[in-house]
PDB file of C-alpha atoms in Angstrom:
ATOM      1  CA  MET A   1      -8.708  10.607  29.944  1.00  0.00           C
ATOM      2  CA  LYS A   2     -11.191  11.229  27.165  1.00  0.00           C
ATOM      3  CA  ILE A   3      -9.419  10.612  23.868  1.00  0.00           C
ATOM      4  CA  GLY A   4     -10.673  11.692  20.443  1.00  0.00           C
ATOM      5  CA  LEU A   5      -9.461  10.254  17.145  1.00  0.00           C
ATOM      6  CA  LEU A   6      -9.593  12.056  13.801  1.00  0.00           C
ATOM      7  CA  ASP A   7      -8.859  10.267  10.503  1.00  0.00           C
ATOM      8  CA  VAL A   8      -8.351  13.279   8.228  1.00  0.00           C
ATOM      9  CA  ASP A   9      -8.095  11.153   5.056  1.00  0.00           C
ATOM     10  CA  GLY A  10     -11.507   9.617   5.696  1.00  0.00           C
ATOM     11  CA  HIS A  11     -12.451   6.017   6.330  1.00  0.00           C
ATOM     12  CA  ASN A  12     -11.689   4.535   2.907  1.00  0.00           C
ATOM     13  CA  PHE A  13      -8.733   2.611   4.331  1.00  0.00           C
ATOM     14  CA  PRO A  14      -7.999   1.739   7.983  1.00  0.00           C
ATOM     15  CA  ASN A  15      -5.616   4.154   9.686  1.00  0.00           C
ATOM     16  CA  LEU A  16      -3.143   1.841  11.412  1.00  0.00           C
ATOM     17  CA  PRO A  17      -1.552   4.450  13.744  1.00  0.00           C
ATOM     18  CA  LEU A  18      -4.979   5.460  15.068  1.00  0.00           C
ATOM     19  CA  MET A  19      -5.853   1.804  15.662  1.00  0.00           C
ATOM     20  CA  LYS A  20      -2.671   1.372  17.711  1.00  0.00           C
ATOM     21  CA  ILE A  21      -3.247   4.613  19.624  1.00  0.00           C
ATOM     22  CA  SER A  22      -6.783   3.475  20.420  1.00  0.00           C
ATOM     23  CA  ALA A  23      -5.572   0.099  21.679  1.00  0.00           C
ATOM     24  CA  TYR A  24      -2.918   1.740  23.853  1.00  0.00           C
ATOM     25  CA  HIS A  25      -5.323   4.150  25.539  1.00  0.00           C
ATOM     26  CA  LYS A  26      -8.091   1.597  25.998  1.00  0.00           C
ATOM     27  CA  ALA A  27      -5.588  -0.689  27.744  1.00  0.00           C
ATOM     28  CA  ARG A  28      -4.904   2.205  30.145  1.00  0.00           C
ATOM     29  CA  GLY A  29      -8.621   2.538  30.876  1.00  0.00           C
ATOM     30  CA  ASP A  30      -9.143   5.731  28.851  1.00  0.00           C
ATOM     31  CA  ASP A  31     -12.355   6.538  26.979  1.00  0.00           C
ATOM     32  CA  VAL A  32     -11.606   6.480  23.231  1.00  0.00           C
ATOM     33  CA  ASP A  33     -13.873   7.346  20.294  1.00  0.00           C
ATOM     34  CA  TRP A  34     -13.997   9.211  17.001  1.00  0.00           C
ATOM     35  CA  VAL A  35     -14.112  12.979  17.407  1.00  0.00           C
ATOM     36  CA  ASN A  36     -17.545  14.482  17.911  1.00  0.00           C
ATOM     37  CA  LEU A  37     -17.400  18.260  17.434  1.00  0.00           C
ATOM     38  CA  PHE A  38     -20.030  18.755  20.148  1.00  0.00           C
ATOM     39  CA  GLU A  39     -17.932  17.102  22.863  1.00  0.00           C
ATOM     40  CA  HIS A  40     -14.844  18.052  24.867  1.00  0.00           C
ATOM     41  CA  TYR A  41     -11.682  15.905  24.861  1.00  0.00           C
ATOM     42  CA  ASP A  42      -8.586  15.813  27.004  1.00  0.00           C
ATOM     43  CA  ARG A  43      -6.536  14.928  23.943  1.00  0.00           C
ATOM     44  CA  VAL A  44      -7.189  14.491  20.229  1.00  0.00           C
ATOM     45  CA  TYR A  45      -4.988  12.528  17.846  1.00  0.00           C
ATOM     46  CA  GLN A  46      -5.256  13.864  14.305  1.00  0.00           C
ATOM     47  CA  SER A  47      -3.744  11.626  11.611  1.00  0.00           C
ATOM     48  CA  LYS A  48      -3.193  12.358   7.916  1.00  0.00           C
ATOM     49  CA  VAL A  49      -1.384   9.996   5.548  1.00  0.00           C
ATOM     50  CA  PHE A  50      -1.580  11.877   2.240  1.00  0.00           C
ATOM     51  CA  THR A  51      -0.119  15.329   1.625  1.00  0.00           C
ATOM     52  CA  PHE A  52      -2.842  16.104  -0.922  1.00  0.00           C
ATOM     53  CA  THR A  53      -5.645  15.608   1.613  1.00  0.00           C
ATOM     54  CA  ALA A  54      -7.085  18.929   2.790  1.00  0.00           C
ATOM     55  CA  ASP A  55      -6.484  19.491   6.484  1.00  0.00           C
ATOM     56  CA  PHE A  56      -9.308  19.435   9.018  1.00  0.00           C
ATOM     57  CA  GLU A  57     -10.066  23.083   9.798  1.00  0.00           C
ATOM     58  CA  TYR A  58     -13.107  22.931  12.080  1.00  0.00           C
ATOM     59  CA  PHE A  59     -12.788  23.854  15.749  1.00  0.00           C
ATOM     60  CA  ILE A  60     -12.222  20.907  18.092  1.00  0.00           C
ATOM     61  CA  ASP A  61     -12.961  21.348  21.805  1.00  0.00           C
ATOM     62  CA  THR A  62      -9.863  19.767  23.319  1.00  0.00           C
ATOM     63  CA  ASP A  63      -7.048  20.547  25.739  1.00  0.00           C
ATOM     64  CA  GLU A  64      -4.426  19.119  23.378  1.00  0.00           C
ATOM     65  CA  ILE A  65      -4.062  18.078  19.730  1.00  0.00           C
ATOM     66  CA  GLN A  66      -1.334  15.762  18.496  1.00  0.00           C
ATOM     67  CA  LYS A  67      -0.944  15.610  14.718  1.00  0.00           C
ATOM     68  CA  GLY A  68       0.909  12.801  12.965  1.00  0.00           C
ATOM     69  CA  GLY A  69       1.349  10.911   9.726  1.00  0.00           C
ATOM     70  CA  THR A  70       3.234  11.579   6.499  1.00  0.00           C
ATOM     71  CA  GLY A  71       0.583  14.125   5.555  1.00  0.00           C
ATOM     72  CA  TYR A  72       2.052  16.355   8.266  1.00  0.00           C
ATOM     73  CA  GLY A  73       5.712  15.603   7.568  1.00  0.00           C
ATOM     74  CA  LEU A  74       8.292  12.838   7.757  1.00  0.00           C
ATOM     75  CA  ASN A  75       9.720  13.570  11.198  1.00  0.00           C
ATOM     76  CA  ASN A  76       7.002  12.065  13.346  1.00  0.00           C
ATOM     77  CA  SER A  77       6.475   8.522  14.560  1.00  0.00           C
ATOM     78  CA  LEU A  78       4.635   6.625  17.267  1.00  0.00           C
ATOM     79  CA  PRO A  79       6.391   5.919  20.575  1.00  0.00           C
ATOM     80  CA  TYR A  80       7.685   2.343  20.826  1.00  0.00           C
ATOM     81  CA  GLU A  81       5.042   1.291  23.346  1.00  0.00           C
ATOM     82  CA  ILE A  82       2.252   2.402  20.986  1.00  0.00           C
ATOM     83  CA  GLU A  83       3.890   1.240  17.734  1.00  0.00           C
ATOM     84  CA  HIS A  84       3.955  -2.330  19.024  1.00  0.00           C
ATOM     85  CA  CYS A  85       0.370  -2.499  20.287  1.00  0.00           C
ATOM     86  CA  TYR A  86      -2.020  -4.963  18.676  1.00  0.00           C
ATOM     87  CA  PRO A  87      -4.316  -2.705  16.583  1.00  0.00           C
ATOM     88  CA  ASP A  88      -7.859  -1.914  17.691  1.00  0.00           C
ATOM     89  CA  TYR A  89      -9.647  -3.316  14.641  1.00  0.00           C
ATOM     90  CA  GLY A  90     -12.962  -2.408  16.233  1.00  0.00           C
ATOM     91  CA  LEU A  91     -12.477   1.160  14.983  1.00  0.00           C
ATOM     92  CA  TYR A  92     -13.149  -0.045  11.440  1.00  0.00           C
ATOM     93  CA  PRO A  93     -15.685  -2.878  11.785  1.00  0.00           C
ATOM     94  CA  GLU A  94     -16.366  -2.837   8.041  1.00  0.00           C
ATOM     95  CA  TYR A  95     -12.823  -4.120   7.397  1.00  0.00           C
ATOM     96  CA  LYS A  96     -12.252  -7.745   8.393  1.00  0.00           C
ATOM     97  CA  GLU A  97      -8.620  -8.126   7.316  1.00  0.00           C
ATOM     98  CA  ALA A  98      -5.437  -7.824   9.384  1.00  0.00           C
ATOM     99  CA  TYR A  99      -3.174  -4.866   8.513  1.00  0.00           C
ATOM    100  CA  GLY A 100       0.431  -4.302   9.393  1.00  0.00           C
ATOM    101  CA  PHE A 101       4.160  -4.082   8.692  1.00  0.00           C
ATOM    102  CA  LEU A 102       6.638  -6.916   9.093  1.00  0.00           C
ATOM    103  CA  THR A 103       9.454  -4.679   7.837  1.00  0.00           C
ATOM    104  CA  ARG A 104      10.249  -0.995   7.515  1.00  0.00           C
ATOM    105  CA  GLY A 105      12.583   0.917   5.226  1.00  0.00           C
ATOM    106  CA  CYS A 106      13.898   0.427   1.692  1.00  0.00           C
ATOM    107  CA  PRO A 107      17.391   0.610   0.159  1.00  0.00           C
ATOM    108  CA  ARG A 108      16.189   1.887  -3.236  1.00  0.00           C
ATOM    109  CA  ALA A 109      15.781   5.585  -2.371  1.00  0.00           C
ATOM    110  CA  CYS A 110      13.649   6.267  -5.464  1.00  0.00           C
ATOM    111  CA  GLU A 111      13.158   9.985  -6.114  1.00  0.00           C
ATOM    112  CA  PHE A 112       9.363   9.728  -6.156  1.00  0.00           C
ATOM    113  CA  CYS A 113       9.113   7.761  -2.898  1.00  0.00           C
ATOM    114  CA  ILE A 114       9.366   9.002   0.700  1.00  0.00           C
ATOM    115  CA  VAL A 115      10.013   5.628   2.362  1.00  0.00           C
ATOM    116  CA  SER A 116      13.824   5.755   2.448  1.00  0.00           C
ATOM    117  CA  GLU A 117      13.825   9.271   3.871  1.00  0.00           C
ATOM    118  CA  LYS A 118      11.155   8.479   6.457  1.00  0.00           C
ATOM    119  CA  GLU A 119      12.066   4.929   7.472  1.00  0.00           C
ATOM    120  CA  GLY A 120      15.698   4.534   6.424  1.00  0.00           C
ATOM    121  CA  ARG A 121      17.676   3.164   3.474  1.00  0.00           C
ATOM    122  CA  LYS A 122      17.702  -0.356   4.861  1.00  0.00           C
ATOM    123  CA  SER A 123      14.835  -2.792   5.084  1.00  0.00           C
ATOM    124  CA  VAL A 124      14.728  -4.099   8.657  1.00  0.00           C
ATOM    125  CA  LYS A 125      12.412  -6.426  10.523  1.00  0.00           C
ATOM    126  CA  ALA A 126       9.830  -4.414  12.450  1.00  0.00           C
ATOM    127  CA  ALA A 127       7.556  -7.094  13.908  1.00  0.00           C
ATOM    128  CA  ASP A 128       6.492 -10.707  13.894  1.00  0.00           C
ATOM    129  CA  LEU A 129       3.161 -11.545  12.311  1.00  0.00           C
ATOM    130  CA  ASP A 130       1.339 -12.161  15.583  1.00  0.00           C
ATOM    131  CA  GLU A 131       1.832  -8.499  16.507  1.00  0.00           C
ATOM    132  CA  PHE A 132      -1.067  -7.556  14.207  1.00  0.00           C
ATOM    133  CA  TRP A 133      -2.676 -10.866  13.175  1.00  0.00           C
ATOM    134  CA  LYS A 134      -4.854 -13.176  15.236  1.00  0.00           C
ATOM    135  CA  GLY A 135      -6.541 -15.538  12.825  1.00  0.00           C
ATOM    136  CA  GLN A 136      -8.056 -13.118  10.303  1.00  0.00           C
ATOM    137  CA  HIS A 137      -8.822 -14.762   6.960  1.00  0.00           C
ATOM    138  CA  ILE A 138      -6.874 -12.145   4.958  1.00  0.00           C
ATOM    139  CA  ILE A 139      -3.608 -10.356   5.771  1.00  0.00           C
ATOM    140  CA  LYS A 140      -2.821  -7.086   4.017  1.00  0.00           C
ATOM    141  CA  LEU A 141       0.901  -6.410   4.238  1.00  0.00           C
ATOM    142  CA  LEU A 142       1.966  -2.772   4.028  1.00  0.00           C
ATOM    143  CA  ASP A 143       5.723  -3.405   3.784  1.00  0.00           C
ATOM    144  CA  PRO A 144       7.616  -1.155   1.331  1.00  0.00           C
ATOM    145  CA  ASN A 145      10.279  -3.752   0.423  1.00  0.00           C
ATOM    146  CA  LEU A 146       9.893  -7.037   2.273  1.00  0.00           C
ATOM    147  CA  LEU A 147      12.362  -8.992   0.118  1.00  0.00           C
ATOM    148  CA  ALA A 148      15.180  -6.538   0.885  1.00  0.00           C
ATOM    149  CA  CYS A 149      15.061  -7.494   4.569  1.00  0.00           C
ATOM    150  CA  ARG A 150      17.707  -9.963   5.777  1.00  0.00           C
ATOM    151  CA  GLU A 151      15.059 -11.978   7.673  1.00  0.00           C
ATOM    152  CA  HIS A 152      12.511 -11.996   4.837  1.00  0.00           C
ATOM    153  CA  GLU A 153      12.550 -15.780   4.432  1.00  0.00           C
ATOM    154  CA  GLU A 154      11.685 -16.220   8.108  1.00  0.00           C
ATOM    155  CA  LEU A 155       8.851 -13.697   7.719  1.00  0.00           C
ATOM    156  CA  LEU A 156       7.543 -15.375   4.555  1.00  0.00           C
ATOM    157  CA  GLN A 157       7.440 -18.650   6.493  1.00  0.00           C
ATOM    158  CA  GLN A 158       5.288 -16.969   9.156  1.00  0.00           C
ATOM    159  CA  LEU A 159       2.877 -15.948   6.395  1.00  0.00           C
ATOM    160  CA  ILE A 160       2.824 -19.517   5.057  1.00  0.00           C
ATOM    161  CA  ASP A 161       2.184 -20.957   8.509  1.00  0.00           C
ATOM    162  CA  SER A 162      -0.733 -18.572   9.065  1.00  0.00           C
ATOM    163  CA  ARG A 163      -2.671 -20.264   6.218  1.00  0.00           C
ATOM    164  CA  ALA A 164      -4.338 -16.894   5.650  1.00  0.00           C
ATOM    165  CA  TYR A 165      -4.674 -15.277   2.234  1.00  0.00           C
ATOM    166  CA  ILE A 166      -1.870 -12.758   1.710  1.00  0.00           C
ATOM    167  CA  ASP A 167      -2.166  -9.456  -0.130  1.00  0.00           C
ATOM    168  CA  PHE A 168       1.281  -7.934  -0.707  1.00  0.00           C
ATOM    169  CA  THR A 169      -0.257  -4.489  -1.102  1.00  0.00           C
ATOM    170  CA  GLN A 170       2.772  -2.219  -1.594  1.00  0.00           C
ATOM    171  CA  GLY A 171       4.718  -4.331  -4.055  1.00  0.00           C
ATOM    172  CA  LEU A 172       7.322  -7.066  -3.828  1.00  0.00           C
ATOM    173  CA  ASP A 173      10.585  -6.138  -5.535  1.00  0.00           C
ATOM    174  CA  ILE A 174      10.726  -8.448  -8.578  1.00  0.00           C
ATOM    175  CA  ARG A 175      14.464  -7.717  -8.864  1.00  0.00           C
ATOM    176  CA  LEU A 176      15.038  -9.457  -5.508  1.00  0.00           C
ATOM    177  CA  VAL A 177      13.153 -12.664  -6.296  1.00  0.00           C
ATOM    178  CA  ASN A 178      15.554 -15.631  -6.235  1.00  0.00           C
ATOM    179  CA  ASP A 179      15.377 -19.422  -6.109  1.00  0.00           C
ATOM    180  CA  ASN A 180      15.010 -19.509  -2.325  1.00  0.00           C
ATOM    181  CA  ASN A 181      12.350 -16.865  -1.770  1.00  0.00           C
ATOM    182  CA  PHE A 182      10.478 -17.768  -4.964  1.00  0.00           C
ATOM    183  CA  ASP A 183       9.460 -21.098  -3.444  1.00  0.00           C
ATOM    184  CA  LEU A 184       8.364 -19.395  -0.226  1.00  0.00           C
ATOM    185  CA  ILE A 185       6.309 -16.781  -2.092  1.00  0.00           C
ATOM    186  CA  CYS A 186       4.550 -19.526  -4.056  1.00  0.00           C
ATOM    187  CA  LYS A 187       3.777 -21.451  -0.851  1.00  0.00           C
ATOM    188  CA  CYS A 188       1.825 -18.474   0.473  1.00  0.00           C
ATOM    189  CA  LYS A 189      -1.921 -18.477  -0.102  1.00  0.00           C
ATOM    190  CA  VAL A 190      -1.775 -15.525  -2.463  1.00  0.00           C
ATOM    191  CA  LYS A 191      -4.731 -13.189  -2.660  1.00  0.00           C
ATOM    192  CA  MET A 192      -2.751 -10.574  -4.595  1.00  0.00           C
ATOM    193  CA  ILE A 193       0.906  -9.942  -5.366  1.00  0.00           C
ATOM    194  CA  HIS A 194       1.785  -6.410  -6.335  1.00  0.00           C
ATOM    195  CA  PHE A 195       4.996  -5.706  -8.195  1.00  0.00           C
ATOM    196  CA  ALA A 196       6.150  -2.403  -9.728  1.00  0.00           C
ATOM    197  CA  TRP A 197       7.725  -1.285 -13.003  1.00  0.00           C
ATOM    198  CA  ASP A 198       8.555   2.324 -12.225  1.00  0.00           C
ATOM    199  CA  ASN A 199      11.485   3.040 -14.527  1.00  0.00           C
ATOM    200  CA  PRO A 200      10.674   2.573 -18.241  1.00  0.00           C
ATOM    201  CA  GLU A 201      14.395   2.414 -19.039  1.00  0.00           C
ATOM    202  CA  GLU A 202      14.801  -0.683 -16.878  1.00  0.00           C
ATOM    203  CA  ARG A 203      14.235  -3.302 -19.582  1.00  0.00           C
ATOM    204  CA  ASN A 204      16.138  -6.131 -17.857  1.00  0.00           C
ATOM    205  CA  ILE A 205      13.184  -6.376 -15.478  1.00  0.00           C
ATOM    206  CA  ILE A 206      11.180  -7.946 -18.306  1.00  0.00           C
ATOM    207  CA  GLU A 207      13.000 -11.275 -18.015  1.00  0.00           C
ATOM    208  CA  LYS A 208      12.314 -11.331 -14.272  1.00  0.00           C
ATOM    209  CA  PHE A 209       8.609 -10.853 -14.934  1.00  0.00           C
ATOM    210  CA  LYS A 210       8.571 -13.560 -17.608  1.00  0.00           C
ATOM    211  CA  SER A 211      10.395 -16.038 -15.386  1.00  0.00           C
ATOM    212  CA  PHE A 212       8.166 -15.433 -12.359  1.00  0.00           C
ATOM    213  CA  LYS A 213       4.983 -15.825 -14.379  1.00  0.00           C
ATOM    214  CA  LYS A 214       6.159 -18.977 -16.138  1.00  0.00           C
ATOM    215  CA  LEU A 215       7.440 -20.733 -13.023  1.00  0.00           C
ATOM    216  CA  SER A 216       4.706 -19.648 -10.604  1.00  0.00           C
ATOM    217  CA  GLY A 217       1.680 -20.166 -12.838  1.00  0.00           C
ATOM    218  CA  ILE A 218      -0.214 -17.632 -10.719  1.00  0.00           C
ATOM    219  CA  ASP A 219      -3.337 -16.278 -12.393  1.00  0.00           C
ATOM    220  CA  MET A 220      -3.138 -12.804 -13.979  1.00  0.00           C
ATOM    221  CA  ARG A 221      -5.891 -11.549 -11.669  1.00  0.00           C
ATOM    222  CA  LYS A 222      -3.554 -12.119  -8.709  1.00  0.00           C
ATOM    223  CA  LEU A 223      -0.488 -10.529 -10.332  1.00  0.00           C
ATOM    224  CA  ARG A 224      -0.795  -6.754 -10.407  1.00  0.00           C
ATOM    225  CA  VAL A 225       2.019  -4.393 -11.411  1.00  0.00           C
ATOM    226  CA  TYR A 226       2.114  -0.705 -10.522  1.00  0.00           C
ATOM    227  CA  VAL A 227       3.123   1.430 -13.509  1.00  0.00           C
ATOM    228  CA  LEU A 228       4.416   4.852 -12.475  1.00  0.00           C
ATOM    229  CA  THR A 229       3.439   7.649 -14.877  1.00  0.00           C
ATOM    230  CA  ASN A 230       3.955  11.426 -15.064  1.00  0.00           C
ATOM    231  CA  PHE A 231       7.452  10.987 -13.667  1.00  0.00           C
ATOM    232  CA  ASN A 232      10.379  10.839 -16.094  1.00  0.00           C
ATOM    233  CA  SER A 233       8.451   8.882 -18.721  1.00  0.00           C
ATOM    234  CA  THR A 234       6.710   9.626 -22.005  1.00  0.00           C
ATOM    235  CA  HIS A 235       3.212   8.499 -22.912  1.00  0.00           C
ATOM    236  CA  GLU A 236       4.758   6.029 -25.357  1.00  0.00           C
ATOM    237  CA  GLN A 237       6.865   4.526 -22.566  1.00  0.00           C
ATOM    238  CA  ASP A 238       3.803   4.299 -20.306  1.00  0.00           C
ATOM    239  CA  LEU A 239       1.788   2.567 -22.991  1.00  0.00           C
ATOM    240  CA  TYR A 240       4.649   0.195 -23.814  1.00  0.00           C
ATOM    241  CA  ARG A 241       4.819  -1.015 -20.204  1.00  0.00           C
ATOM    242  CA  VAL A 242       1.049  -1.518 -20.071  1.00  0.00           C
ATOM    243  CA  TYR A 243       0.999  -3.568 -23.277  1.00  0.00           C
ATOM    244  CA  LYS A 244       4.108  -5.540 -22.337  1.00  0.00           C
ATOM    245  CA  LEU A 245       2.761  -6.471 -18.911  1.00  0.00           C
ATOM    246  CA  LYS A 246      -0.551  -7.570 -20.381  1.00  0.00           C
ATOM    247  CA  GLU A 247       1.312  -9.654 -22.968  1.00  0.00           C
ATOM    248  CA  MET A 248       3.340 -11.367 -20.198  1.00  0.00           C
ATOM    249  CA  GLY A 249       0.221 -12.230 -18.178  1.00  0.00           C
ATOM    250  CA  TYR A 250       0.222  -9.445 -15.592  1.00  0.00           C
ATOM    251  CA  ASP A 251      -2.481  -6.971 -14.637  1.00  0.00           C
ATOM    252  CA  PRO A 252      -1.079  -3.415 -14.907  1.00  0.00           C
ATOM    253  CA  TYR A 253      -2.264  -0.609 -12.646  1.00  0.00           C
ATOM    254  CA  ILE A 254      -1.494   3.028 -13.426  1.00  0.00           C
ATOM    255  CA  MET A 255      -0.053   5.167 -10.641  1.00  0.00           C
ATOM    256  CA  VAL A 256       0.037   8.887 -11.448  1.00  0.00           C
ATOM    257  CA  TYR A 257       2.721  10.989  -9.794  1.00  0.00           C
ATOM    258  CA  ASN A 258       1.377  14.444  -8.884  1.00  0.00           C
ATOM    259  CA  LYS A 259      -2.050  14.028 -10.438  1.00  0.00           C
ATOM    260  CA  GLY A 260      -2.612  17.776 -10.609  1.00  0.00           C
ATOM    261  CA  SER A 261       0.121  18.147 -13.240  1.00  0.00           C
ATOM    262  CA  ALA A 262      -0.698  15.019 -15.225  1.00  0.00           C
ATOM    263  CA  PRO A 263      -1.560  15.547 -18.917  1.00  0.00           C
ATOM    264  CA  ARG A 264      -4.981  14.595 -20.149  1.00  0.00           C
ATOM    265  CA  ILE A 265      -3.656  11.584 -22.065  1.00  0.00           C
ATOM    266  CA  THR A 266      -2.244  10.134 -18.825  1.00  0.00           C
ATOM    267  CA  ARG A 267      -5.546  10.590 -17.011  1.00  0.00           C
ATOM    268  CA  HIS A 268      -7.290   8.765 -19.872  1.00  0.00           C
ATOM    269  CA  LEU A 269      -4.718   5.994 -19.668  1.00  0.00           C
ATOM    270  CA  GLN A 270      -5.355   5.647 -15.953  1.00  0.00           C
ATOM    271  CA  ARG A 271      -9.118   5.372 -16.467  1.00  0.00           C
ATOM    272  CA  TRP A 272      -8.725   2.751 -19.190  1.00  0.00           C
ATOM    273  CA  VAL A 273      -6.218   0.561 -17.335  1.00  0.00           C
ATOM    274  CA  ASN A 274      -7.560   0.801 -13.796  1.00  0.00           C
ATOM    275  CA  ASN A 275     -11.196   0.177 -14.688  1.00  0.00           C
ATOM    276  CA  LYS A 276     -10.750  -3.534 -15.157  1.00  0.00           C
ATOM    277  CA  TYR A 277     -14.095  -4.075 -16.863  1.00  0.00           C
ATOM    278  CA  ILE A 278     -13.132  -1.547 -19.554  1.00  0.00           C
ATOM    279  CA  PHE A 279      -9.516  -2.731 -19.735  1.00  0.00           C
ATOM    280  CA  ARG A 280     -10.555  -6.310 -20.432  1.00  0.00           C
ATOM    281  CA  SER A 281     -13.301  -5.439 -22.882  1.00  0.00           C
ATOM    282  CA  VAL A 282     -11.424  -2.774 -24.913  1.00  0.00           C
ATOM    283  CA  ASP A 283      -8.179  -4.338 -26.075  1.00  0.00           C
ATOM    284  CA  LYS A 284      -6.320  -1.246 -27.282  1.00  0.00           C
ATOM    285  CA  PHE A 285      -5.944   2.183 -25.713  1.00  0.00           C
ATOM    286  CA  GLU A 286      -6.442   3.786 -29.115  1.00  0.00           C
ATOM    287  CA  ASP A 287      -9.859   2.113 -29.356  1.00  0.00           C
ATOM    288  CA  TYR A 288     -10.744   3.408 -25.895  1.00  0.00           C
ATOM    289  CA  LEU A 289      -9.770   6.940 -26.897  1.00  0.00           C
ATOM    290  CA  SER A 290     -11.925   6.802 -30.012  1.00  0.00           C
ATOM    291  CA  ARG A 291     -14.917   5.774 -27.910  1.00  0.00           C
ATOM    292  CA  VAL A 292     -14.522   8.555 -25.352  1.00  0.00           C
ATOM    293  CA  GLY A 293     -13.807  11.149 -28.017  1.00  0.00           C
TER     294      GLY A 293
END
């Protein structure tokens, strides 16, 4: 078969399902490549992760199109035999890291997040590390809530044994850090740990942040915290979390829920915080605002 792949979101981040689909079909002897609108295909796989990405509307010469990804809904998933293929990293030669999930699902069921509805309200082991890693220098984990998984200590040990740099991209749950997994997290070669402070009313999380920073000694540049804005919080609450995280030795990162409805002050806050050169050179948000008028 002649298989075409279409990454609707663009190539700014590797599309893991397409990499697995490519590996599966190449193993079967099929011809696989990115879609060329001047060629005919037996089947095209069209993947879209983000709902806000405009759909691909040009004509594709193909006998069949299969669309998938959260951008097209929550009730679609890869067949087992494709889901557990080693990804075809050759599709994105500019990216040298390994990408994958050790776990799926999350028990939190936060209103702003689709993970629990799509993957289940329990974090379960989905794979061992060698399913998507074969010696790459950096591993980017995409797990939604690794520490909520019963086998998370076993999986953390696999990351330690890899001796690769680990980027916990989607956020470890600081509320689930304990004496046992704390030691395992610190034994990892950390490239970046992402946490999250989504609910401004959750003040008891502050002590967890303070304790982790004090005991781990990890540099601020490797400790990033997602700060959810434009969702059940005021600007004052957003700014409080940013200042508090900076005070505790963390690097905040603004996440805007439904950017189209976000007030101007929130968009300014995002620009100030997320541009790290500006954030580190302009100490106060009020000073930033006065400079941009």
